[in-house]
Amino acid sequence: MSTESPARLAVRKTYKLYIGGAFPRSESGRSYQVHSASGAFLANAALGSRKDARDAVKAARAAVGKWSGATAYNRGQVLYRVAEVLEGRHEQFVSEVKAAEGGSRKEAAAQVDAAIDRWVWYAGWSDKIAQIHGGANPVAGPYFNLSAPEPTGVVAVVAPAGSSLLGLVSVIAPAIVTGNTVVVIASTDRPLPAISLTEVLATSDLPGGVVNVLTGKAAEIAPWLASHQDVNAIDLTGVTDDTLAKDLEVAAAENLKRVIRPADPDWSADPGVSRMLALLEIKTVWHPKGV
C-alpha cells in the first residue's frame, strides 16, 4: 500500500483590476494571456474596458479630498510604509520582474532594490517639496504674499511598457506624494509586477482610490481617460505610438489637462523633482500686514 501523499493542486491566481481599494474583475468579463520574456505562459490578466476606466476615475476623484487634505508628513509615512511592505515581498518581486523582463536574477534584484529605494526617496520629499517650490514673494505694499503648491487632482498615467516595476514606481510615487490620485494603465505585456504592487498598496495604509490600476490595452483605455472631463492631467510616458500620443494630446486639450510626455526616460538615473513639480498647481495668497 502506497504511503505517498497525493500531489497538491496548484492554487492558480486570478489577476484582477485594482479600483477604489478593491480588486474587481473587469466589467467586460474579458481577459488576455500574459507571457514571460521567453514566451512561456504566466497568467491570464483582466482586459480592462472604458467602463472600468470611468469607475477608476470616479474612485480617484472621491479619494482626492482625504488624500490631499492629509498632512505632507502623513503622506510620507504612508509611502514609507509601502517601501517596508515591498521590502518584505522582495523575493516575489524579483521572480516576477525576472519573468517579465528576462535577464539574470541579479539584474531583477537590482531593479527591485532600486524601486524600493525610490519609494523611500519620494517619501522623504513629501514635506519638503513646498519649501523649494513655494515661499514668500516680495511685493510693493504692506502685504504678505505667499505661494504654495497644491495637487493638480486626478492624474491618468500610462505606465512604461518596458520597466515593469522601477518605471512603474517612478511614475506613481511622484504623483501621489504631493496629494494627487492616479489611474494607471499597467504595461500590457508585463502587468504582473503592477498587479502585485496593488496588493502592497492595499496593505500599506494607502486610502482606497488614491492609486487605481487597470490592466489591458493602452490604445483601448487611454483615449477614454484623455477625454474624461474629471481627469486633470495625463502622463503619456508609456505611449510609444506617436499617432496615438498625438490623438491623446488633442483629446486632453478639451478640458486643458496637463500633459506629460518625457522623451525616453532613463529610470536608473536620479529622478530629480521635475515630475513632482509637473503635477502641482500654485496658489498665491495675499494678506495684509499689521501696522
Short mmCIF file of C-alpha atoms in Angstrom, two decimals:
data_model
loop_
_atom_site.label_atom_id
_atom_site.label_comp_id
_atom_site.label_asym_id
_atom_site.label_seq_id
_atom_site.Cartn_x
_atom_site.Cartn_y
_atom_site.Cartn_z
CA MET A 1 0.00 0.00 0.00
CA SER A 2 1.42 3.38 -1.02
CA THR A 3 2.02 5.92 1.75
CA GLU A 4 2.83 8.80 -0.58
CA SER A 5 0.71 11.91 -0.22
CA PRO A 6 -1.33 12.88 -3.27
CA ALA A 7 0.08 15.75 -5.30
CA ARG A 8 -1.42 19.12 -4.40
CA LEU A 9 -3.42 21.04 -6.92
CA ALA A 10 -1.80 24.30 -7.87
CA VAL A 11 -3.54 27.38 -6.45
CA ARG A 12 -3.94 29.49 -9.55
CA LYS A 13 -4.05 33.20 -9.01
CA THR A 14 -6.87 35.21 -10.59
CA TYR A 15 -5.42 38.56 -11.62
CA LYS A 16 -7.90 41.41 -11.29
CA LEU A 17 -8.07 45.18 -11.52
CA TYR A 18 -7.48 47.49 -8.56
CA ILE A 19 -10.15 50.18 -8.20
CA GLY A 20 -11.10 52.11 -5.09
CA GLY A 21 -9.09 49.85 -2.81
CA ALA A 22 -10.88 46.70 -4.07
CA PHE A 23 -10.00 44.02 -6.62
CA PRO A 24 -12.90 43.74 -9.08
CA ARG A 25 -12.96 41.75 -12.27
CA SER A 26 -13.33 43.73 -15.47
CA GLU A 27 -16.97 44.51 -16.12
CA SER A 28 -16.40 43.26 -19.65
CA GLY A 29 -15.57 39.78 -18.39
CA ARG A 30 -12.62 39.70 -20.79
CA SER A 31 -9.08 38.56 -20.08
CA TYR A 32 -5.85 38.10 -22.02
CA GLN A 33 -2.80 35.90 -21.74
CA VAL A 34 0.42 37.19 -20.18
CA HIS A 35 3.68 35.57 -21.24
CA SER A 36 7.19 35.74 -19.87
CA ALA A 37 10.10 37.31 -21.74
CA SER A 38 10.92 33.82 -23.04
CA GLY A 39 7.37 33.26 -24.29
CA ALA A 40 6.12 30.96 -21.53
CA PHE A 41 2.55 31.37 -20.32
CA LEU A 42 2.37 33.10 -16.93
CA ALA A 43 -1.24 34.02 -16.25
CA ASN A 44 -4.48 35.47 -17.50
CA ALA A 45 -4.98 39.16 -16.68
CA ALA A 46 -8.16 41.21 -16.80
CA LEU A 47 -8.70 43.13 -20.03
CA GLY A 48 -9.95 46.49 -18.78
CA SER A 49 -12.67 48.46 -20.55
CA ARG A 50 -13.85 52.07 -20.79
CA LYS A 51 -16.40 51.33 -18.04
CA ASP A 52 -13.55 50.19 -15.79
CA ALA A 53 -11.72 53.42 -16.64
CA ARG A 54 -14.75 55.51 -15.67
CA ASP A 55 -15.10 53.58 -12.41
CA ALA A 56 -11.43 54.16 -11.65
CA VAL A 57 -11.71 57.92 -12.28
CA LYS A 58 -14.74 58.07 -10.00
CA ALA A 59 -12.80 56.31 -7.24
CA ALA A 60 -9.78 58.56 -7.76
CA ARG A 61 -11.92 61.71 -7.57
CA ALA A 62 -13.60 60.51 -4.37
CA ALA A 63 -10.18 59.99 -2.77
CA VAL A 64 -8.72 63.41 -3.65
CA GLY A 65 -10.17 65.28 -0.67
CA LYS A 66 -8.94 62.94 2.03
CA TRP A 67 -5.54 62.31 0.46
CA SER A 68 -4.73 65.92 -0.46
CA GLY A 69 -6.08 67.01 2.92
CA ALA A 70 -3.71 64.75 4.82
CA THR A 71 -0.57 66.34 6.17
CA ALA A 72 2.52 66.08 4.00
CA TYR A 73 4.22 64.25 6.87
CA ASN A 74 1.44 61.65 6.94
CA ARG A 75 1.66 61.07 3.19
CA GLY A 76 5.37 60.50 3.62
CA GLN A 77 4.69 57.94 6.35
CA VAL A 78 2.30 56.06 4.07
CA LEU A 79 4.80 55.99 1.20
CA TYR A 80 7.49 54.76 3.55
CA ARG A 81 5.14 52.01 4.68
CA VAL A 82 4.77 50.96 1.02
CA ALA A 83 8.55 50.61 0.86
CA GLU A 84 8.51 48.48 4.02
CA VAL A 85 5.95 46.06 2.60
CA LEU A 86 7.78 45.93 -0.73
CA GLU A 87 10.94 45.00 1.13
CA GLY A 88 9.11 42.17 2.85
CA ARG A 89 7.99 40.76 -0.51
CA HIS A 90 11.36 41.29 -2.16
CA GLU A 91 11.83 37.76 -3.46
CA GLN A 92 8.36 37.64 -5.01
CA PHE A 93 9.01 40.82 -6.97
CA VAL A 94 12.44 39.60 -8.07
CA SER A 95 10.83 36.48 -9.53
CA GLU A 96 8.08 38.46 -11.26
CA VAL A 97 10.43 41.08 -12.72
CA LYS A 98 12.80 38.36 -13.94
CA ALA A 99 9.93 36.53 -15.63
CA ALA A 100 8.58 39.71 -17.18
CA GLU A 101 11.81 41.23 -18.42
CA GLY A 102 14.21 38.33 -18.76
CA GLY A 103 17.84 38.76 -17.80
CA SER A 104 19.50 37.38 -14.70
CA ARG A 105 18.14 37.14 -11.18
CA LYS A 106 20.84 39.61 -10.09
CA GLU A 107 19.58 42.19 -12.60
CA ALA A 108 16.00 41.70 -11.45
CA ALA A 109 17.04 42.05 -7.80
CA ALA A 110 18.84 45.30 -8.63
CA GLN A 111 15.67 46.69 -10.18
CA VAL A 112 13.56 45.72 -7.18
CA ASP A 113 16.12 47.30 -4.83
CA ALA A 114 16.05 50.49 -6.90
CA ALA A 115 12.23 50.55 -6.86
CA ILE A 116 12.14 50.24 -3.06
CA ASP A 117 14.81 52.92 -2.67
CA ARG A 118 12.82 55.22 -4.96
CA TRP A 119 9.70 54.87 -2.80
CA VAL A 120 11.79 55.87 0.22
CA TRP A 121 13.30 58.79 -1.70
CA TYR A 122 9.91 60.17 -2.70
CA ALA A 123 8.55 59.60 0.80
CA GLY A 124 11.26 61.94 2.06
CA TRP A 125 10.14 64.69 -0.33
CA SER A 126 6.56 64.79 0.96
CA ASP A 127 7.10 67.60 3.48
CA LYS A 128 9.94 69.31 1.63
CA ILE A 129 8.66 69.98 -1.89
CA ALA A 130 6.67 73.02 -0.70
CA GLN A 131 9.87 74.54 0.66
CA ILE A 132 11.63 74.51 -2.69
CA HIS A 133 8.58 75.31 -4.80
CA GLY A 134 6.82 77.86 -2.64
CA GLY A 135 7.50 80.70 -0.26
CA ALA A 136 7.06 84.38 0.40
CA ASN A 137 7.16 86.75 -2.58
CA PRO A 138 8.49 90.33 -2.44
CA VAL A 139 5.65 92.75 -3.25
CA ALA A 140 5.14 96.50 -3.21
CA GLY A 141 2.83 97.22 -0.31
CA PRO A 142 2.08 96.19 3.26
CA TYR A 143 1.15 92.60 2.41
CA PHE A 144 2.29 89.06 2.94
CA ASN A 145 2.29 87.38 -0.46
CA LEU A 146 2.70 83.62 -0.14
CA SER A 147 2.82 81.00 -2.88
CA ALA A 148 2.16 77.35 -2.02
CA PRO A 149 1.96 74.26 -4.24
CA GLU A 150 -1.26 72.27 -4.41
CA PRO A 151 -2.02 68.94 -6.13
CA THR A 152 -3.48 69.05 -9.62
CA GLY A 153 -6.12 66.40 -8.79
CA VAL A 154 -6.78 63.19 -10.71
CA VAL A 155 -3.89 62.07 -12.90
CA ALA A 156 -4.14 59.38 -15.60
CA VAL A 157 -0.90 57.50 -16.19
CA VAL A 158 0.14 55.18 -19.00
CA ALA A 159 2.88 53.18 -17.29
CA PRO A 160 6.18 52.43 -19.04
CA ALA A 161 5.91 49.43 -21.32
CA GLY A 162 9.40 48.07 -20.64
CA SER A 163 10.21 48.78 -16.99
CA SER A 164 7.63 46.72 -15.15
CA LEU A 165 8.47 47.81 -11.59
CA LEU A 166 11.09 50.57 -11.38
CA GLY A 167 9.47 52.58 -14.18
CA LEU A 168 6.04 51.96 -12.68
CA VAL A 169 7.13 53.22 -9.26
CA SER A 170 8.81 56.20 -10.89
CA VAL A 171 5.52 57.43 -12.38
CA ILE A 172 3.19 56.62 -9.47
CA ALA A 173 5.17 57.84 -6.46
CA PRO A 174 5.84 61.43 -7.63
CA ALA A 175 2.17 61.87 -8.49
CA ILE A 176 0.72 60.70 -5.18
CA VAL A 177 3.34 62.05 -2.77
CA THR A 178 2.12 65.61 -3.37
CA GLY A 179 -1.56 64.74 -2.90
CA ASN A 180 -2.76 63.71 -6.36
CA THR A 181 -4.65 60.49 -7.02
CA VAL A 182 -3.94 58.32 -10.06
CA VAL A 183 -5.50 55.94 -12.56
CA VAL A 184 -2.73 53.81 -14.03
CA ILE A 185 -2.80 51.66 -17.16
CA ALA A 186 -0.20 48.98 -16.44
CA SER A 187 2.21 47.67 -19.06
CA THR A 188 0.16 45.45 -21.38
CA ASP A 189 2.85 42.81 -21.84
CA ARG A 190 4.32 43.00 -18.32
CA PRO A 191 1.44 43.66 -15.93
CA LEU A 192 2.11 41.15 -13.15
CA PRO A 193 4.54 43.27 -11.07
CA ALA A 194 1.96 46.09 -11.23
CA ILE A 195 -0.80 43.79 -10.00
CA SER A 196 1.39 42.56 -7.14
CA LEU A 197 2.20 46.19 -6.31
CA THR A 198 -1.52 46.85 -5.84
CA GLU A 199 -1.58 44.13 -3.18
CA VAL A 200 1.22 46.00 -1.42
CA LEU A 201 -0.67 49.29 -1.67
CA ALA A 202 -3.84 47.70 -0.31
CA THR A 203 -1.99 46.68 2.88
CA SER A 204 0.09 49.84 3.35
CA ASP A 205 -2.40 52.31 4.89
CA LEU A 206 -2.92 53.98 1.50
CA PRO A 207 -6.58 55.08 1.30
CA GLY A 208 -8.65 53.30 -1.33
CA GLY A 209 -8.87 55.22 -4.60
CA VAL A 210 -5.52 57.01 -4.30
CA VAL A 211 -3.99 54.52 -6.74
CA ASN A 212 -6.16 52.62 -9.22
CA VAL A 213 -4.57 50.15 -11.64
CA LEU A 214 -6.09 48.87 -14.87
CA THR A 215 -4.64 46.09 -16.99
CA GLY A 216 -5.31 45.79 -20.68
CA LYS A 217 -4.53 47.68 -23.86
CA ALA A 218 -3.46 51.31 -23.56
CA ALA A 219 -4.76 52.06 -27.07
CA GLU A 220 -8.21 50.96 -25.94
CA ILE A 221 -8.36 52.55 -22.46
CA ALA A 222 -6.21 55.68 -22.71
CA PRO A 223 -8.49 57.65 -25.11
CA TRP A 224 -11.31 57.48 -22.56
CA LEU A 225 -9.04 58.82 -19.84
CA ALA A 226 -7.62 61.54 -22.09
CA SER A 227 -11.11 62.81 -22.93
CA HIS A 228 -12.57 62.35 -19.44
CA GLN A 229 -13.70 65.71 -18.08
CA ASP A 230 -12.86 64.75 -14.47
CA VAL A 231 -9.21 63.93 -15.19
CA ASN A 232 -6.88 66.87 -14.57
CA ALA A 233 -3.60 65.60 -16.04
CA ILE A 234 -2.31 62.73 -18.13
CA ASP A 235 1.14 61.17 -18.18
CA LEU A 236 1.91 59.57 -21.56
CA THR A 237 5.25 58.07 -20.58
CA GLY A 238 4.24 54.57 -21.67
CA VAL A 239 2.76 55.56 -25.05
CA THR A 240 5.23 54.53 -27.74
CA ASP A 241 2.97 55.09 -30.75
CA ASP A 242 3.38 58.69 -31.92
CA THR A 243 0.00 58.76 -33.65
CA LEU A 244 -1.77 57.56 -30.51
CA ALA A 245 0.17 60.03 -28.37
CA LYS A 246 -0.87 62.96 -30.57
CA ASP A 247 -4.51 61.83 -30.51
CA LEU A 248 -4.38 61.65 -26.72
CA GLU A 249 -2.85 65.13 -26.51
CA VAL A 250 -5.66 66.51 -28.67
CA ALA A 251 -8.30 64.80 -26.52
CA ALA A 252 -6.62 66.08 -23.35
CA ALA A 253 -6.77 69.67 -24.61
CA GLU A 254 -10.57 69.67 -24.41
CA ASN A 255 -10.53 70.42 -20.69
CA LEU A 256 -6.99 71.82 -20.60
CA LYS A 257 -5.39 68.79 -18.97
CA ARG A 258 -1.73 68.95 -18.16
CA VAL A 259 0.16 66.56 -20.43
CA ILE A 260 3.46 64.92 -19.53
CA ARG A 261 5.35 63.16 -22.29
CA PRO A 262 9.05 62.74 -21.48
CA ALA A 263 11.37 61.51 -24.21
CA ASP A 264 12.78 58.05 -23.43
CA PRO A 265 13.43 58.46 -19.67
CA ASP A 266 16.33 56.65 -18.01
CA TRP A 267 14.73 55.04 -14.96
CA SER A 268 18.09 54.28 -13.36
CA ALA A 269 19.07 57.96 -13.30
CA ASP A 270 18.42 60.42 -10.48
CA PRO A 271 14.74 61.30 -10.98
CA GLY A 272 15.03 64.87 -9.70
CA VAL A 273 11.91 66.82 -8.77
CA SER A 274 10.61 67.72 -12.23
CA ARG A 275 7.93 65.02 -12.31
CA MET A 276 6.56 66.12 -8.93
CA LEU A 277 6.53 69.77 -9.98
CA ALA A 278 4.79 68.98 -13.26
CA LEU A 279 1.74 67.79 -11.33
CA LEU A 280 1.41 70.74 -8.96
CA GLU A 281 -0.58 73.97 -9.16
CA ILE A 282 0.47 77.14 -7.35
CA LYS A 283 -1.89 79.05 -5.08
CA THR A 284 -0.91 82.60 -4.14
CA VAL A 285 -2.43 84.24 -1.07
CA TRP A 286 -2.33 87.93 -0.15
CA HIS A 287 -2.71 89.01 3.46
CA PRO A 288 -2.35 92.50 4.91
CA LYS A 289 0.43 93.10 7.40
CA GLY A 290 -0.39 94.58 10.75
CA VAL A 291 0.60 98.20 11.22
#
